[in-house]
């Protein structure tokens, strides 16, 4: 008689473990995923070694908007070896926008509109407290990019040391 209740208890434990694993996999793959930041390109907003939770659900329904922080694999063919470490950057330009750099500042021109200098309180500060300029890290930088359909222009908040769309394009 003791074997039947023991077997029932074992089945309940197995059911609970399977259900827990199934719920974890659904949440991890479709809703949210923990992510350890392994770079300094988003300082001061996100520090190297910090853990963040990536929202996988919102982009499926509403897409991205200006200022969103996104995590993605570096573009293939960009020559940016990251040893499997995903990039984390901020969305600056949306499809159809023109993004340009002038005198250390970022301007975004939406289709049919005038250029607008974007205010970026999140960008890293210099030692004197002023915002670090947004320059192109390459000498052959075009300084103007047109963001194509299904593309985004992204930059890290730590502009002096960020490998972003200024290097690999939208």
mmCIF file of N, CA and C in Angstrom, residues 59-168:
data_model
loop_
_atom_site.group_PDB
_atom_site.id
_atom_site.type_symbol
_atom_site.label_atom_id
_atom_site.label_comp_id
_atom_site.label_asym_id
_atom_site.label_seq_id
_atom_site.Cartn_x
_atom_site.Cartn_y
_atom_site.Cartn_z
ATOM 1 N N UNK A 59 8.558 44.641 -28.559
ATOM 2 C CA UNK A 59 8.925 44.843 -29.964
ATOM 3 C C UNK A 59 8.089 44.007 -30.940
ATOM 4 N N UNK A 60 7.549 42.897 -30.477
ATOM 5 C CA UNK A 60 6.723 42.066 -31.358
ATOM 6 C C UNK A 60 5.414 42.755 -31.720
ATOM 7 N N UNK A 61 4.945 43.642 -30.852
ATOM 8 C CA UNK A 61 3.651 44.293 -31.073
ATOM 9 C C UNK A 61 3.770 45.726 -31.552
ATOM 10 N N UNK A 62 4.763 46.465 -31.056
ATOM 11 C CA UNK A 62 4.832 47.880 -31.397
ATOM 12 C C UNK A 62 6.109 48.315 -32.082
ATOM 13 N N UNK A 63 7.058 47.421 -32.265
ATOM 14 C CA UNK A 63 8.327 47.815 -32.862
ATOM 15 C C UNK A 63 9.144 48.660 -31.906
ATOM 16 N N UNK A 64 10.181 49.278 -32.438
ATOM 17 C CA UNK A 64 11.069 50.100 -31.627
ATOM 18 C C UNK A 64 10.732 51.571 -31.817
ATOM 19 N N UNK A 65 11.118 52.380 -30.839
ATOM 20 C CA UNK A 65 10.930 53.823 -30.926
ATOM 21 C C UNK A 65 12.236 54.515 -30.573
ATOM 22 N N UNK A 66 12.293 55.813 -30.834
ATOM 23 C CA UNK A 66 13.485 56.598 -30.513
ATOM 24 C C UNK A 66 13.818 56.448 -29.033
ATOM 25 N N UNK A 67 15.098 56.225 -28.755
ATOM 26 C CA UNK A 67 15.559 56.135 -27.376
ATOM 27 C C UNK A 67 15.511 54.754 -26.771
ATOM 28 N N UNK A 68 14.869 53.791 -27.443
ATOM 29 C CA UNK A 68 14.835 52.431 -26.906
ATOM 30 C C UNK A 68 16.253 51.862 -26.839
ATOM 31 N N UNK A 69 16.520 51.092 -25.812
ATOM 32 C CA UNK A 69 17.786 50.385 -25.690
ATOM 33 C C UNK A 69 17.552 48.976 -26.208
ATOM 34 N N UNK A 70 18.391 48.554 -27.159
ATOM 35 C CA UNK A 70 18.204 47.259 -27.818
ATOM 36 C C UNK A 70 19.462 46.402 -27.686
ATOM 37 N N UNK A 71 19.258 45.100 -27.725
ATOM 38 C CA UNK A 71 20.354 44.138 -27.688
ATOM 39 C C UNK A 71 20.287 43.338 -28.986
ATOM 40 N N UNK A 72 21.428 43.198 -29.666
ATOM 41 C CA UNK A 72 21.449 42.514 -30.956
ATOM 42 C C UNK A 72 22.839 41.953 -31.227
ATOM 43 N N UNK A 73 22.892 41.024 -32.166
ATOM 44 C CA UNK A 73 24.175 40.481 -32.608
ATOM 45 C C UNK A 73 24.821 41.495 -33.551
ATOM 46 N N UNK A 74 26.127 41.709 -33.468
ATOM 47 C CA UNK A 74 26.789 42.640 -34.395
ATOM 48 C C UNK A 74 26.539 42.209 -35.840
ATOM 49 N N UNK A 75 26.387 43.179 -36.735
ATOM 50 C CA UNK A 75 26.135 42.831 -38.135
ATOM 51 C C UNK A 75 27.244 41.954 -38.706
ATOM 52 N N UNK A 76 26.840 40.937 -39.459
ATOM 53 C CA UNK A 76 27.838 40.081 -40.087
ATOM 54 C C UNK A 76 28.578 40.880 -41.147
ATOM 55 N N UNK A 77 29.849 40.622 -41.259
ATOM 56 C CA UNK A 77 30.657 41.339 -42.230
ATOM 57 C C UNK A 77 31.124 42.699 -41.742
ATOM 58 N N UNK A 78 30.795 43.053 -40.496
ATOM 59 C CA UNK A 78 31.207 44.356 -39.980
ATOM 60 C C UNK A 78 32.661 44.347 -39.530
ATOM 61 N N UNK A 79 33.220 43.157 -39.344
ATOM 62 C CA UNK A 79 34.601 43.053 -38.891
ATOM 63 C C UNK A 79 34.758 43.301 -37.400
ATOM 64 N N UNK A 80 33.647 43.363 -36.681
ATOM 65 C CA UNK A 80 33.702 43.606 -35.244
ATOM 66 C C UNK A 80 33.625 42.269 -34.513
ATOM 67 N N UNK A 81 34.775 41.771 -34.132
ATOM 68 C CA UNK A 81 34.838 40.502 -33.418
ATOM 69 C C UNK A 81 34.451 40.739 -31.966
ATOM 70 N N UNK A 82 33.426 40.053 -31.520
ATOM 71 C CA UNK A 82 32.966 40.247 -30.145
ATOM 72 C C UNK A 82 32.929 38.952 -29.352
ATOM 73 N N UNK A 83 33.435 37.873 -29.922
ATOM 74 C CA UNK A 83 33.467 36.579 -29.238
ATOM 75 C C UNK A 83 32.082 36.163 -28.737
ATOM 76 N N UNK A 84 31.056 36.403 -29.555
ATOM 77 C CA UNK A 84 29.701 36.000 -29.195
ATOM 78 C C UNK A 84 28.996 36.924 -28.230
ATOM 79 N N UNK A 85 29.584 38.070 -27.937
ATOM 80 C CA UNK A 85 28.960 39.015 -27.006
ATOM 81 C C UNK A 85 28.032 39.935 -27.792
ATOM 82 N N UNK A 86 26.730 39.927 -27.478
ATOM 83 C CA UNK A 86 25.803 40.809 -28.190
ATOM 84 C C UNK A 86 26.080 42.282 -27.895
ATOM 85 N N UNK A 87 25.696 43.136 -28.821
ATOM 86 C CA UNK A 87 25.806 44.586 -28.627
ATOM 87 C C UNK A 87 24.571 45.091 -27.896
ATOM 88 N N UNK A 88 24.748 46.160 -27.141
ATOM 89 C CA UNK A 88 23.630 46.855 -26.508
ATOM 90 C C UNK A 88 23.791 48.330 -26.856
ATOM 91 N N UNK A 89 22.781 48.903 -27.494
ATOM 92 C CA UNK A 89 22.848 50.284 -27.989
ATOM 93 C C UNK A 89 21.487 50.949 -27.858
ATOM 94 N N UNK A 90 21.439 52.250 -28.158
ATOM 95 C CA UNK A 90 20.210 53.040 -28.112
ATOM 96 C C UNK A 90 19.781 53.383 -29.537
ATOM 97 N N UNK A 91 18.473 53.279 -29.810
ATOM 98 C CA UNK A 91 17.931 53.615 -31.133
ATOM 99 C C UNK A 91 17.937 55.136 -31.286
ATOM 100 N N UNK A 92 18.636 55.617 -32.329
ATOM 101 C CA UNK A 92 18.735 57.048 -32.624
ATOM 102 C C UNK A 92 17.934 57.394 -33.872
ATOM 103 N N UNK A 93 18.006 56.525 -34.892
ATOM 104 C CA UNK A 93 17.309 56.771 -36.147
ATOM 105 C C UNK A 93 16.404 55.620 -36.526
ATOM 106 N N UNK A 94 15.228 55.968 -37.055
ATOM 107 C CA UNK A 94 14.231 54.987 -37.472
ATOM 108 C C UNK A 94 14.246 54.855 -38.995
ATOM 109 N N UNK A 95 13.566 53.831 -39.539
ATOM 110 C CA UNK A 95 13.514 53.675 -40.996
ATOM 111 C C UNK A 95 13.045 54.954 -41.693
ATOM 112 N N UNK A 96 13.792 55.355 -42.725
ATOM 113 C CA UNK A 96 13.456 56.560 -43.494
ATOM 114 C C UNK A 96 14.146 57.823 -43.013
ATOM 115 N N UNK A 97 14.721 57.800 -41.812
ATOM 116 C CA UNK A 97 15.399 58.978 -41.257
ATOM 117 C C UNK A 97 16.751 59.198 -41.925
ATOM 118 N N UNK A 98 17.227 60.427 -41.821
ATOM 119 C CA UNK A 98 18.609 60.749 -42.153
ATOM 120 C C UNK A 98 19.264 61.187 -40.854
ATOM 121 N N UNK A 99 20.354 60.546 -40.487
ATOM 122 C CA UNK A 99 21.087 60.878 -39.263
ATOM 123 C C UNK A 99 22.394 61.531 -39.684
ATOM 124 N N UNK A 100 22.704 62.674 -39.058
ATOM 125 C CA UNK A 100 23.955 63.355 -39.403
ATOM 126 C C UNK A 100 24.639 63.865 -38.149
ATOM 127 N N UNK A 101 25.959 63.982 -38.248
ATOM 128 C CA UNK A 101 26.778 64.523 -37.159
ATOM 129 C C UNK A 101 27.329 65.861 -37.600
ATOM 130 N N UNK A 102 27.129 66.886 -36.759
ATOM 131 C CA UNK A 102 27.657 68.215 -37.041
ATOM 132 C C UNK A 102 28.186 68.826 -35.746
ATOM 133 N N UNK A 103 29.450 69.199 -35.741
ATOM 134 C CA UNK A 103 30.073 69.837 -34.584
ATOM 135 C C UNK A 103 29.845 69.062 -33.286
ATOM 136 N N UNK A 104 29.955 67.745 -33.360
ATOM 137 C CA UNK A 104 29.836 66.922 -32.162
ATOM 138 C C UNK A 104 28.414 66.674 -31.699
ATOM 139 N N UNK A 105 27.431 67.062 -32.474
ATOM 140 C CA UNK A 105 26.026 66.874 -32.109
ATOM 141 C C UNK A 105 25.331 65.998 -33.145
ATOM 142 N N UNK A 106 24.234 65.354 -32.729
ATOM 143 C CA UNK A 106 23.489 64.448 -33.600
ATOM 144 C C UNK A 106 22.207 65.133 -34.058
ATOM 145 N N UNK A 107 21.968 65.065 -35.369
ATOM 146 C CA UNK A 107 20.746 65.605 -35.957
ATOM 147 C C UNK A 107 19.997 64.479 -36.648
ATOM 148 N N UNK A 108 18.684 64.462 -36.483
ATOM 149 C CA UNK A 108 17.839 63.476 -37.137
ATOM 150 C C UNK A 108 16.833 64.224 -38.000
ATOM 151 N N UNK A 109 16.751 63.810 -39.256
ATOM 152 C CA UNK A 109 15.784 64.399 -40.176
ATOM 153 C C UNK A 109 14.789 63.315 -40.558
ATOM 154 N N UNK A 110 13.544 63.492 -40.127
ATOM 155 C CA UNK A 110 12.487 62.556 -40.504
ATOM 156 C C UNK A 110 12.039 62.884 -41.923
ATOM 157 N N UNK A 111 11.499 61.915 -42.631
ATOM 158 C CA UNK A 111 11.078 62.167 -44.011
ATOM 159 C C UNK A 111 10.122 63.363 -44.115
ATOM 160 N N UNK A 112 10.484 64.325 -44.984
ATOM 161 C CA UNK A 112 9.649 65.503 -45.213
ATOM 162 C C UNK A 112 9.735 66.580 -44.154
ATOM 163 N N UNK A 113 10.662 66.439 -43.201
ATOM 164 C CA UNK A 113 10.787 67.419 -42.117
ATOM 165 C C UNK A 113 12.177 68.040 -42.123
ATOM 166 N N UNK A 114 12.349 69.041 -41.268
ATOM 167 C CA UNK A 114 13.645 69.704 -41.114
ATOM 168 C C UNK A 114 14.501 68.941 -40.105
ATOM 169 N N UNK A 115 15.828 69.087 -40.192
ATOM 170 C CA UNK A 115 16.707 68.420 -39.215
ATOM 171 C C UNK A 115 16.438 68.912 -37.797
ATOM 172 N N UNK A 116 16.482 67.994 -36.852
ATOM 173 C CA UNK A 116 16.279 68.316 -35.444
ATOM 174 C C UNK A 116 17.473 67.786 -34.666
ATOM 175 N N UNK A 117 18.078 68.669 -33.875
ATOM 176 C CA UNK A 117 19.173 68.235 -33.006
ATOM 177 C C UNK A 117 18.543 67.501 -31.835
ATOM 178 N N UNK A 118 18.986 66.274 -31.606
ATOM 179 C CA UNK A 118 18.382 65.521 -30.512
ATOM 180 C C UNK A 118 19.107 65.823 -29.202
ATOM 181 N N UNK A 119 18.315 65.997 -28.172
ATOM 182 C CA UNK A 119 18.836 66.248 -26.830
ATOM 183 C C UNK A 119 19.125 64.903 -26.184
ATOM 184 N N UNK A 120 20.345 64.716 -25.730
ATOM 185 C CA UNK A 120 20.760 63.422 -25.205
ATOM 186 C C UNK A 120 21.378 63.553 -23.823
ATOM 187 N N UNK A 121 20.529 63.668 -22.822
ATOM 188 C CA UNK A 121 21.006 63.807 -21.442
ATOM 189 C C UNK A 121 21.710 62.541 -20.957
ATOM 190 N N UNK A 122 21.501 61.437 -21.620
ATOM 191 C CA UNK A 122 22.063 60.147 -21.207
ATOM 192 C C UNK A 122 23.494 59.936 -21.681
ATOM 193 N N UNK A 123 24.006 60.774 -22.598
ATOM 194 C CA UNK A 123 25.354 60.583 -23.140
ATOM 195 C C UNK A 123 26.389 60.858 -22.052
ATOM 196 N N UNK A 124 27.461 60.084 -22.090
ATOM 197 C CA UNK A 124 28.522 60.192 -21.094
ATOM 198 C C UNK A 124 29.058 61.631 -21.031
ATOM 199 N N UNK A 125 29.449 62.055 -19.841
ATOM 200 C CA UNK A 125 29.989 63.402 -19.624
ATOM 201 C C UNK A 125 31.516 63.362 -19.570
ATOM 202 N N UNK A 126 32.110 64.492 -19.945
ATOM 203 C CA UNK A 126 33.561 64.635 -19.824
ATOM 204 C C UNK A 126 33.895 65.009 -18.379
ATOM 205 N N UNK A 127 35.174 65.101 -18.090
ATOM 206 C CA UNK A 127 35.610 65.426 -16.728
ATOM 207 C C UNK A 127 35.088 66.778 -16.250
ATOM 208 N N UNK A 128 34.886 67.725 -17.174
ATOM 209 C CA UNK A 128 34.405 69.049 -16.780
ATOM 210 C C UNK A 128 32.881 69.117 -16.667
ATOM 211 N N UNK A 129 32.188 67.965 -16.851
ATOM 212 C CA UNK A 129 30.737 67.923 -16.690
ATOM 213 C C UNK A 129 29.943 68.181 -17.960
ATOM 214 N N UNK A 130 30.613 68.547 -19.039
ATOM 215 C CA UNK A 130 29.903 68.774 -20.294
ATOM 216 C C UNK A 130 29.712 67.444 -21.030
ATOM 217 N N UNK A 131 28.729 67.404 -21.894
ATOM 218 C CA UNK A 131 28.446 66.192 -22.667
ATOM 219 C C UNK A 131 29.572 65.926 -23.649
ATOM 220 N N UNK A 132 29.996 64.682 -23.708
ATOM 221 C CA UNK A 132 31.035 64.299 -24.669
ATOM 222 C C UNK A 132 30.495 64.483 -26.085
ATOM 223 N N UNK A 133 31.300 65.014 -26.987
ATOM 224 C CA UNK A 133 30.814 65.204 -28.362
ATOM 225 C C UNK A 133 30.616 63.867 -29.078
ATOM 226 N N UNK A 134 29.697 63.859 -30.015
ATOM 227 C CA UNK A 134 29.464 62.675 -30.833
ATOM 228 C C UNK A 134 30.181 62.881 -32.147
ATOM 229 N N UNK A 135 31.355 62.324 -32.228
ATOM 230 C CA UNK A 135 32.158 62.385 -33.445
ATOM 231 C C UNK A 135 32.229 60.990 -34.034
ATOM 232 N N UNK A 136 32.681 60.912 -35.256
ATOM 233 C CA UNK A 136 32.853 59.602 -35.862
ATOM 234 C C UNK A 136 34.219 59.061 -35.468
ATOM 235 N N UNK A 137 34.264 57.805 -35.016
ATOM 236 C CA UNK A 137 35.534 57.233 -34.584
ATOM 237 C C UNK A 137 36.486 56.858 -35.714
ATOM 238 N N UNK A 138 36.015 56.950 -36.956
ATOM 239 C CA UNK A 138 36.861 56.607 -38.103
ATOM 240 C C UNK A 138 37.206 57.862 -38.886
ATOM 241 N N UNK A 139 38.392 57.924 -39.468
ATOM 242 C CA UNK A 139 38.756 59.095 -40.268
ATOM 243 C C UNK A 139 37.979 59.187 -41.584
ATOM 244 N N UNK A 140 37.496 58.051 -42.091
ATOM 245 C CA UNK A 140 36.774 58.042 -43.372
ATOM 246 C C UNK A 140 35.252 58.030 -43.179
ATOM 247 N N UNK A 141 34.802 58.555 -42.070
ATOM 248 C CA UNK A 141 33.383 58.537 -41.706
ATOM 249 C C UNK A 141 32.554 59.430 -42.639
ATOM 250 N N UNK A 142 31.367 58.961 -43.064
ATOM 251 C CA UNK A 142 30.567 59.780 -43.974
ATOM 252 C C UNK A 142 29.852 60.955 -43.301
ATOM 253 N N UNK A 143 29.619 60.938 -41.989
ATOM 254 C CA UNK A 143 28.926 61.964 -41.200
ATOM 255 C C UNK A 143 27.438 62.096 -41.495
ATOM 256 N N UNK A 144 26.926 61.416 -42.523
ATOM 257 C CA UNK A 144 25.488 61.390 -42.808
ATOM 258 C C UNK A 144 25.107 59.987 -43.257
ATOM 259 N N UNK A 145 24.015 59.483 -42.679
ATOM 260 C CA UNK A 145 23.531 58.147 -43.010
ATOM 261 C C UNK A 145 22.033 58.213 -43.285
ATOM 262 N N UNK A 146 21.591 57.493 -44.293
ATOM 263 C CA UNK A 146 20.162 57.361 -44.569
ATOM 264 C C UNK A 146 19.757 55.971 -44.086
ATOM 265 N N UNK A 147 18.772 55.943 -43.189
ATOM 266 C CA UNK A 147 18.326 54.682 -42.593
ATOM 267 C C UNK A 147 17.295 54.050 -43.524
ATOM 268 N N UNK A 148 17.593 52.850 -43.999
ATOM 269 C CA UNK A 148 16.711 52.159 -44.944
ATOM 270 C C UNK A 148 15.521 51.500 -44.266
ATOM 271 N N UNK A 149 14.662 50.931 -45.080
ATOM 272 C CA UNK A 149 13.524 50.171 -44.570
ATOM 273 C C UNK A 149 14.047 49.013 -43.730
ATOM 274 N N UNK A 150 13.354 48.734 -42.643
ATOM 275 C CA UNK A 150 13.720 47.638 -41.732
ATOM 276 C C UNK A 150 15.119 47.797 -41.150
ATOM 277 N N UNK A 151 15.601 49.029 -41.064
ATOM 278 C CA UNK A 151 16.899 49.307 -40.441
ATOM 279 C C UNK A 151 16.707 50.320 -39.311
ATOM 280 N N UNK A 152 17.697 50.366 -38.428
ATOM 281 C CA UNK A 152 17.720 51.340 -37.339
ATOM 282 C C UNK A 152 19.139 51.865 -37.224
ATOM 283 N N UNK A 153 19.265 53.097 -36.785
ATOM 284 C CA UNK A 153 20.577 53.676 -36.516
ATOM 285 C C UNK A 153 20.737 53.675 -35.005
ATOM 286 N N UNK A 154 21.770 53.000 -34.516
ATOM 287 C CA UNK A 154 21.965 52.836 -33.075
ATOM 288 C C UNK A 154 23.329 53.376 -32.650
ATOM 289 N N UNK A 155 23.374 53.905 -31.448
ATOM 290 C CA UNK A 155 24.645 54.370 -30.864
ATOM 291 C C UNK A 155 24.660 54.050 -29.378
ATOM 292 N N UNK A 156 25.849 53.841 -28.863
ATOM 293 C CA UNK A 156 26.007 53.668 -27.431
ATOM 294 C C UNK A 156 26.015 55.026 -26.741
ATOM 295 N N UNK A 157 25.673 55.045 -25.462
ATOM 296 C CA UNK A 157 25.672 56.298 -24.702
ATOM 297 C C UNK A 157 27.083 56.782 -24.405
ATOM 298 N N UNK A 158 28.039 55.870 -24.391
ATOM 299 C CA UNK A 158 29.442 56.225 -24.174
ATOM 300 C C UNK A 158 30.082 56.425 -25.555
ATOM 301 N N UNK A 159 29.757 57.548 -26.167
ATOM 302 C CA UNK A 159 30.122 57.785 -27.569
ATOM 303 C C UNK A 159 31.617 57.672 -27.872
ATOM 304 N N UNK A 160 32.506 58.119 -26.989
ATOM 305 C CA UNK A 160 33.931 57.995 -27.328
ATOM 306 C C UNK A 160 34.420 56.550 -27.457
ATOM 307 N N UNK A 161 33.723 55.589 -26.839
ATOM 308 C CA UNK A 161 34.205 54.203 -26.938
ATOM 309 C C UNK A 161 33.059 53.244 -27.246
ATOM 310 N N UNK A 162 32.319 53.540 -28.301
ATOM 311 C CA UNK A 162 31.221 52.673 -28.706
ATOM 312 C C UNK A 162 31.370 52.287 -30.168
ATOM 313 N N UNK A 163 31.290 50.998 -30.429
ATOM 314 C CA UNK A 163 31.255 50.494 -31.805
ATOM 315 C C UNK A 163 29.786 50.410 -32.173
ATOM 316 N N UNK A 164 29.336 51.317 -33.027
ATOM 317 C CA UNK A 164 27.909 51.393 -33.316
ATOM 318 C C UNK A 164 27.667 51.720 -34.782
ATOM 319 N N UNK A 165 26.492 52.238 -35.110
ATOM 320 C CA UNK A 165 26.142 52.505 -36.499
ATOM 321 C C UNK A 165 27.073 53.515 -37.166
ATOM 322 N N UNK A 166 27.800 54.278 -36.387
ATOM 323 C CA UNK A 166 28.786 55.185 -37.000
ATOM 324 C C UNK A 166 29.892 54.382 -37.668
ATOM 325 N N UNK A 167 30.108 53.147 -37.224
ATOM 326 C CA UNK A 167 31.139 52.288 -37.779
ATOM 327 C C UNK A 167 30.571 51.309 -38.802
ATOM 328 N N UNK A 168 29.479 50.624 -38.442
ATOM 329 C CA UNK A 168 28.949 49.579 -39.326
ATOM 330 C C UNK A 168 27.704 49.983 -40.094
#
